[in-house]
C-alpha positions as CSV (number, residue, x, y, z in Angstrom):
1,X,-75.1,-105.9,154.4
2,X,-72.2,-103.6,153.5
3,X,-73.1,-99.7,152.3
4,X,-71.4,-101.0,148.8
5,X,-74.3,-103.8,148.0
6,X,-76.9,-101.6,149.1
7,X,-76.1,-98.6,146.5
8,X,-75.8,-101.9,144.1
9,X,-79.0,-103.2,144.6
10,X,-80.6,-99.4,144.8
11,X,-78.8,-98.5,141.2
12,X,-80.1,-102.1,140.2
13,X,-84.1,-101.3,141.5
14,X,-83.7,-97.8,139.5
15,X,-82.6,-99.4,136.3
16,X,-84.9,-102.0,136.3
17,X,-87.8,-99.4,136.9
18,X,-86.5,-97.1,133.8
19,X,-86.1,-100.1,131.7
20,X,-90.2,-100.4,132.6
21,X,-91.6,-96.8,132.8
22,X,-92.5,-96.1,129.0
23,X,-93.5,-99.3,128.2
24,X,-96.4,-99.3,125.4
25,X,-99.2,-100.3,127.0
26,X,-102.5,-99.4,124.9
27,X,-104.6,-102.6,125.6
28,X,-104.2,-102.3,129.9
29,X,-105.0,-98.6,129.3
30,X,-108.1,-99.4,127.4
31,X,-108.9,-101.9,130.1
32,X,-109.2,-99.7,132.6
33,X,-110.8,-96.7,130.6
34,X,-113.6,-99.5,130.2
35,X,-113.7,-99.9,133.8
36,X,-114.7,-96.1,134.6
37,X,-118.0,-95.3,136.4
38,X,-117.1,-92.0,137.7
39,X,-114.9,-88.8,136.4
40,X,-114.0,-86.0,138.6
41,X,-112.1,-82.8,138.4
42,X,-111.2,-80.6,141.0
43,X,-110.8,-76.6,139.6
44,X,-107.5,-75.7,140.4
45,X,-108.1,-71.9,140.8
46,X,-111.4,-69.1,141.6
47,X,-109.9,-67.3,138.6
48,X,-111.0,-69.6,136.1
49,X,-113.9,-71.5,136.2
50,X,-114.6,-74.8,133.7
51,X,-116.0,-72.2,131.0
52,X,-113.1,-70.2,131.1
53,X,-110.3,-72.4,130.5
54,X,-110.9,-75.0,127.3
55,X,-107.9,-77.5,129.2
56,X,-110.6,-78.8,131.5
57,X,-112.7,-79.9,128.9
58,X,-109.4,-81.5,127.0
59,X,-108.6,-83.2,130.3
60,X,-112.2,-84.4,131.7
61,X,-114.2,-84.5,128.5
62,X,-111.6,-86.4,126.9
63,X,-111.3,-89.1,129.4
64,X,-115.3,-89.2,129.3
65,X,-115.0,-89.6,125.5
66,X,-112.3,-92.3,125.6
67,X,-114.1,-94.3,127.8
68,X,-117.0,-94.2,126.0
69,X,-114.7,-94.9,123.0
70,X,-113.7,-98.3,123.9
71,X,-116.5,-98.9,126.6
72,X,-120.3,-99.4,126.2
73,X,-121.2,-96.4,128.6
74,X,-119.9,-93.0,129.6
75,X,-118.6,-92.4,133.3
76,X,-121.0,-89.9,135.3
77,X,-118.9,-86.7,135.6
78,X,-118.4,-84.4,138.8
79,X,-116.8,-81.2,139.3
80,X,-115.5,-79.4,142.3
81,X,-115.0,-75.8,142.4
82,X,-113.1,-73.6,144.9
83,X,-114.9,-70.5,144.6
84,X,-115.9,-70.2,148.2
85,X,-113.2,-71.2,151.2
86,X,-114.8,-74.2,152.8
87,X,-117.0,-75.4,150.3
88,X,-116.3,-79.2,149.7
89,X,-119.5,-79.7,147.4
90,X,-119.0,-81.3,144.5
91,X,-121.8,-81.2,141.8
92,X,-122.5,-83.0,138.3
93,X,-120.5,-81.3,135.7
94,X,-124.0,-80.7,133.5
95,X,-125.0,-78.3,136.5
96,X,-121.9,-76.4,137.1
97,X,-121.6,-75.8,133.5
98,X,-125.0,-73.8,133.9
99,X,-124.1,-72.5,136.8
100,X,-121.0,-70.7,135.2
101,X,-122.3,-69.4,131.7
102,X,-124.7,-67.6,134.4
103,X,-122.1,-65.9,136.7
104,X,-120.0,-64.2,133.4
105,X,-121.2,-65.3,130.0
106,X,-124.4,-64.5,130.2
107,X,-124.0,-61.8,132.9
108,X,-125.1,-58.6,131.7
109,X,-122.4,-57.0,134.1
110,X,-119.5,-59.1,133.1
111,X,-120.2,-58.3,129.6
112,X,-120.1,-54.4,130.4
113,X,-116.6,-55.8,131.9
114,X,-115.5,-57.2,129.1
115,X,-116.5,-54.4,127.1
116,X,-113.6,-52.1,128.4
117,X,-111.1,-54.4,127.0
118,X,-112.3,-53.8,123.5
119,X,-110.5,-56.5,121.4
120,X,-109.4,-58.9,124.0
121,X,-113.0,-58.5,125.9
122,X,-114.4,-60.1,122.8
123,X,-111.7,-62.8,122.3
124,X,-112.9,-63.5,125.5
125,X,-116.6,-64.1,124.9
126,X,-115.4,-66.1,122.1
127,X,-113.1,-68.1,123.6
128,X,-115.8,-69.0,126.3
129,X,-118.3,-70.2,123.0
130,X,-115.7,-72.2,122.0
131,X,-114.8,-73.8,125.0
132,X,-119.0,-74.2,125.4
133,X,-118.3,-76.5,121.7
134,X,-115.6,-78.4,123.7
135,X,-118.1,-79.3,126.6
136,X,-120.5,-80.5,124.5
137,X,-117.9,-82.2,121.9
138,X,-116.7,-84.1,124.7
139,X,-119.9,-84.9,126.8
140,X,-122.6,-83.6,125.5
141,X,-123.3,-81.9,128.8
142,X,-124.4,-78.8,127.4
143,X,-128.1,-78.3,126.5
144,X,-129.5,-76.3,124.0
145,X,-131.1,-73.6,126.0
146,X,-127.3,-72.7,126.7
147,X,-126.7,-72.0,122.8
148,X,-129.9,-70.4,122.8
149,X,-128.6,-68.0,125.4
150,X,-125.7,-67.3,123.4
151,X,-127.3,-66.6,120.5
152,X,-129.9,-64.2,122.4
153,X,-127.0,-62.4,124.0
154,X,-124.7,-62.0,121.4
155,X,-126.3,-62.6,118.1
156,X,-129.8,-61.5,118.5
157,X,-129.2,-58.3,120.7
158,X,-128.1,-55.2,118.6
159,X,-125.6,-53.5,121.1
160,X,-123.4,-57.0,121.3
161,X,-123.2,-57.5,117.8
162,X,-122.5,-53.8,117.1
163,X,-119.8,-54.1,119.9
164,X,-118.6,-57.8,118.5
165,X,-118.4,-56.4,115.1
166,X,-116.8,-53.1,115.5
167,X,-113.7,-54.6,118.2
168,X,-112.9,-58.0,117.2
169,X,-114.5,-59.4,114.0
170,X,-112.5,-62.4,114.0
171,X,-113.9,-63.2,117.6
172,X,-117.8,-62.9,116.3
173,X,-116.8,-65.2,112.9
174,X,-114.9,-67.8,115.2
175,X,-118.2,-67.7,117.4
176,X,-120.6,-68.5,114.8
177,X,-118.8,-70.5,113.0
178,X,-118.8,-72.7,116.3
179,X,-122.4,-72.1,116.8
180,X,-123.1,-73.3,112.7
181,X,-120.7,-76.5,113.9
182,X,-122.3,-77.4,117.0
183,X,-125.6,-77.4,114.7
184,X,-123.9,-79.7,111.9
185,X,-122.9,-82.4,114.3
186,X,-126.3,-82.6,116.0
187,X,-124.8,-81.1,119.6
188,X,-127.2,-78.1,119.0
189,X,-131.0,-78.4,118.4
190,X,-131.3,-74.7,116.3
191,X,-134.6,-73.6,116.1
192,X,-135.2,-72.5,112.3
193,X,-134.9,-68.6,113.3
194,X,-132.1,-69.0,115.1
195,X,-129.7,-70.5,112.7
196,X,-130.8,-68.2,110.1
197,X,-129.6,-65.5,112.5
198,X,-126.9,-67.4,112.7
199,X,-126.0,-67.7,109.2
200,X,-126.9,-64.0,108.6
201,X,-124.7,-63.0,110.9
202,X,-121.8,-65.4,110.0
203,X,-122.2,-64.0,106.1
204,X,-122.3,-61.1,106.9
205,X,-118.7,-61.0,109.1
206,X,-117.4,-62.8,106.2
207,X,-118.2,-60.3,103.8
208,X,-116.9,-57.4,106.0
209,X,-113.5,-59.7,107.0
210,X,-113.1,-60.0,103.0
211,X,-113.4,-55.9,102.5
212,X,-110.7,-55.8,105.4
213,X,-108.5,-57.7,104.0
214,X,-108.9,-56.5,100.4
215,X,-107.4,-58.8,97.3
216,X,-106.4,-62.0,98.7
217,X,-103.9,-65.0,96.9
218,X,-104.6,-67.6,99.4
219,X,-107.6,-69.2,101.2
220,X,-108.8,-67.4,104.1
221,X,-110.7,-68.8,107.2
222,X,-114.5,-68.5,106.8
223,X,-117.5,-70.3,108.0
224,X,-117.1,-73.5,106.3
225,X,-117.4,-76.4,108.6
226,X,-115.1,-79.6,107.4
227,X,-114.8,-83.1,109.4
228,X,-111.4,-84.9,108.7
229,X,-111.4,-88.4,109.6
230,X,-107.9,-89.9,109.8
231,X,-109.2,-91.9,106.7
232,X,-108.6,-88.6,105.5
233,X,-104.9,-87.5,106.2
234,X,-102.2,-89.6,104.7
235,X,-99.5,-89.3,107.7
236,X,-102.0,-89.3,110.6
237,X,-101.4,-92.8,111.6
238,X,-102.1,-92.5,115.4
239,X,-100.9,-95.8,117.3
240,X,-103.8,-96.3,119.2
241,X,-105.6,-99.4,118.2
242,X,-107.4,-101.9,119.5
């Protein structure tokens, strides 16, 4: 065979592979999300464990939830961290989640930390509660002694809040507003005195946001929690469909 057919054939091969890759293909993909068993990630870096960075709950939880979606069970999820050099373990995701709200969110010397960033330390925290939502959103992996904890460290103890309220208001309204959400969709069993902290708290940030911002024209963020279906929104027509 001369070098000429060769290229042919090659530039044929190519062209009949791009005439396939893109191919709509929702039914085979629901096919095999019904087929998982197992899900496993793999952190890509010590810096940020699965608490810190709200992408690994997108990418994990969401194949979790689509499976369960279209299946009739959810995949047992793993997760691998690289925090120490040689360490191969992988645990379930449930226990590494616990494992990490100890090491910073609930760490009384990461919170110091995070204190001498003033308004980015608390965008942190919050940004951690929220990813906390995600989890549980997603897999319902997150128990409620977590949330507890959150409320205890943040809500309930004076210096926190103080610090919360004085650096970053718009952090602490974000995190109770999550909290108050988590409640409303049953992912968070609130005992009665701690959603009324909650809620105190969460009114109370709103009224302070609203003297902040003085006379306002348009709606402003609060703690209002509102589901939209895609019943709901006229040009959300996803193409998904089975």
């Amino acid at each position: 065979m001369d070098a000429g057919s060769s290229k042919g054939e090659a530039a044929s091969e190519r062209g009949a592979f791009n005439r396939v890759n893109g191919l709509a293909a929702h039914q085979l993909y629901a096919k095999n999300l019904k087929r998982i068993d197992v899900a496993y990630m793999r952190q890509y870096s010590p810096d940020y464990d699965l608490v810190d960075s709200g992408c690994y709950a997108g990418y994990l939880g969401g194949m979790a939830l689509g499976a369960g979606a279209v299946g009739d069970k959810t995949p047992r999820l793993y997760w691998a961290d690289v925090n120490t050099e040689g360490d191969l373990s992988v645990r379930d995701l449930k226990e590494d989640i616990e494992v990490a709200v100890q090491v910073k969110l609930f760490n009384p010397s990461w919170i110091d930390h995070q204190k001498t960033h003033g308004y980015k330390g608390a965008a942190g925290v919050a940004s951690r509660v929220n990813n906390l939502f995600k989890w549980s959103a997603t897999t319902q992996k997150v128990e409620k002694w977590v949330f507890d904890k959150v409320v205890e460290m943040y809500i309930d103890d004076e210096d926190n809040l103080a610090w919360l309220q004085s650096e970053n208001p718009y952090a602490l309204e974000e995190m109770t507003r999550r909290l108050l959400e988590a409640q409303s969709r049953g992912l968070w069993e609130a005992d009665p005195e701690m959603l009324e902290s909650v809620r105190h708290v969460a009114l109370q940030v709103e009224g302070d946001m609203e003297e902040i911002m003085g006379e306002v024209s348009e709606e402003f963020q609060g703690s209002r929690v509102d589901v939209m279906t895609t019943d709901a929104v006229e040009k959300w027509q996803p193409k998904f469909t089975l």
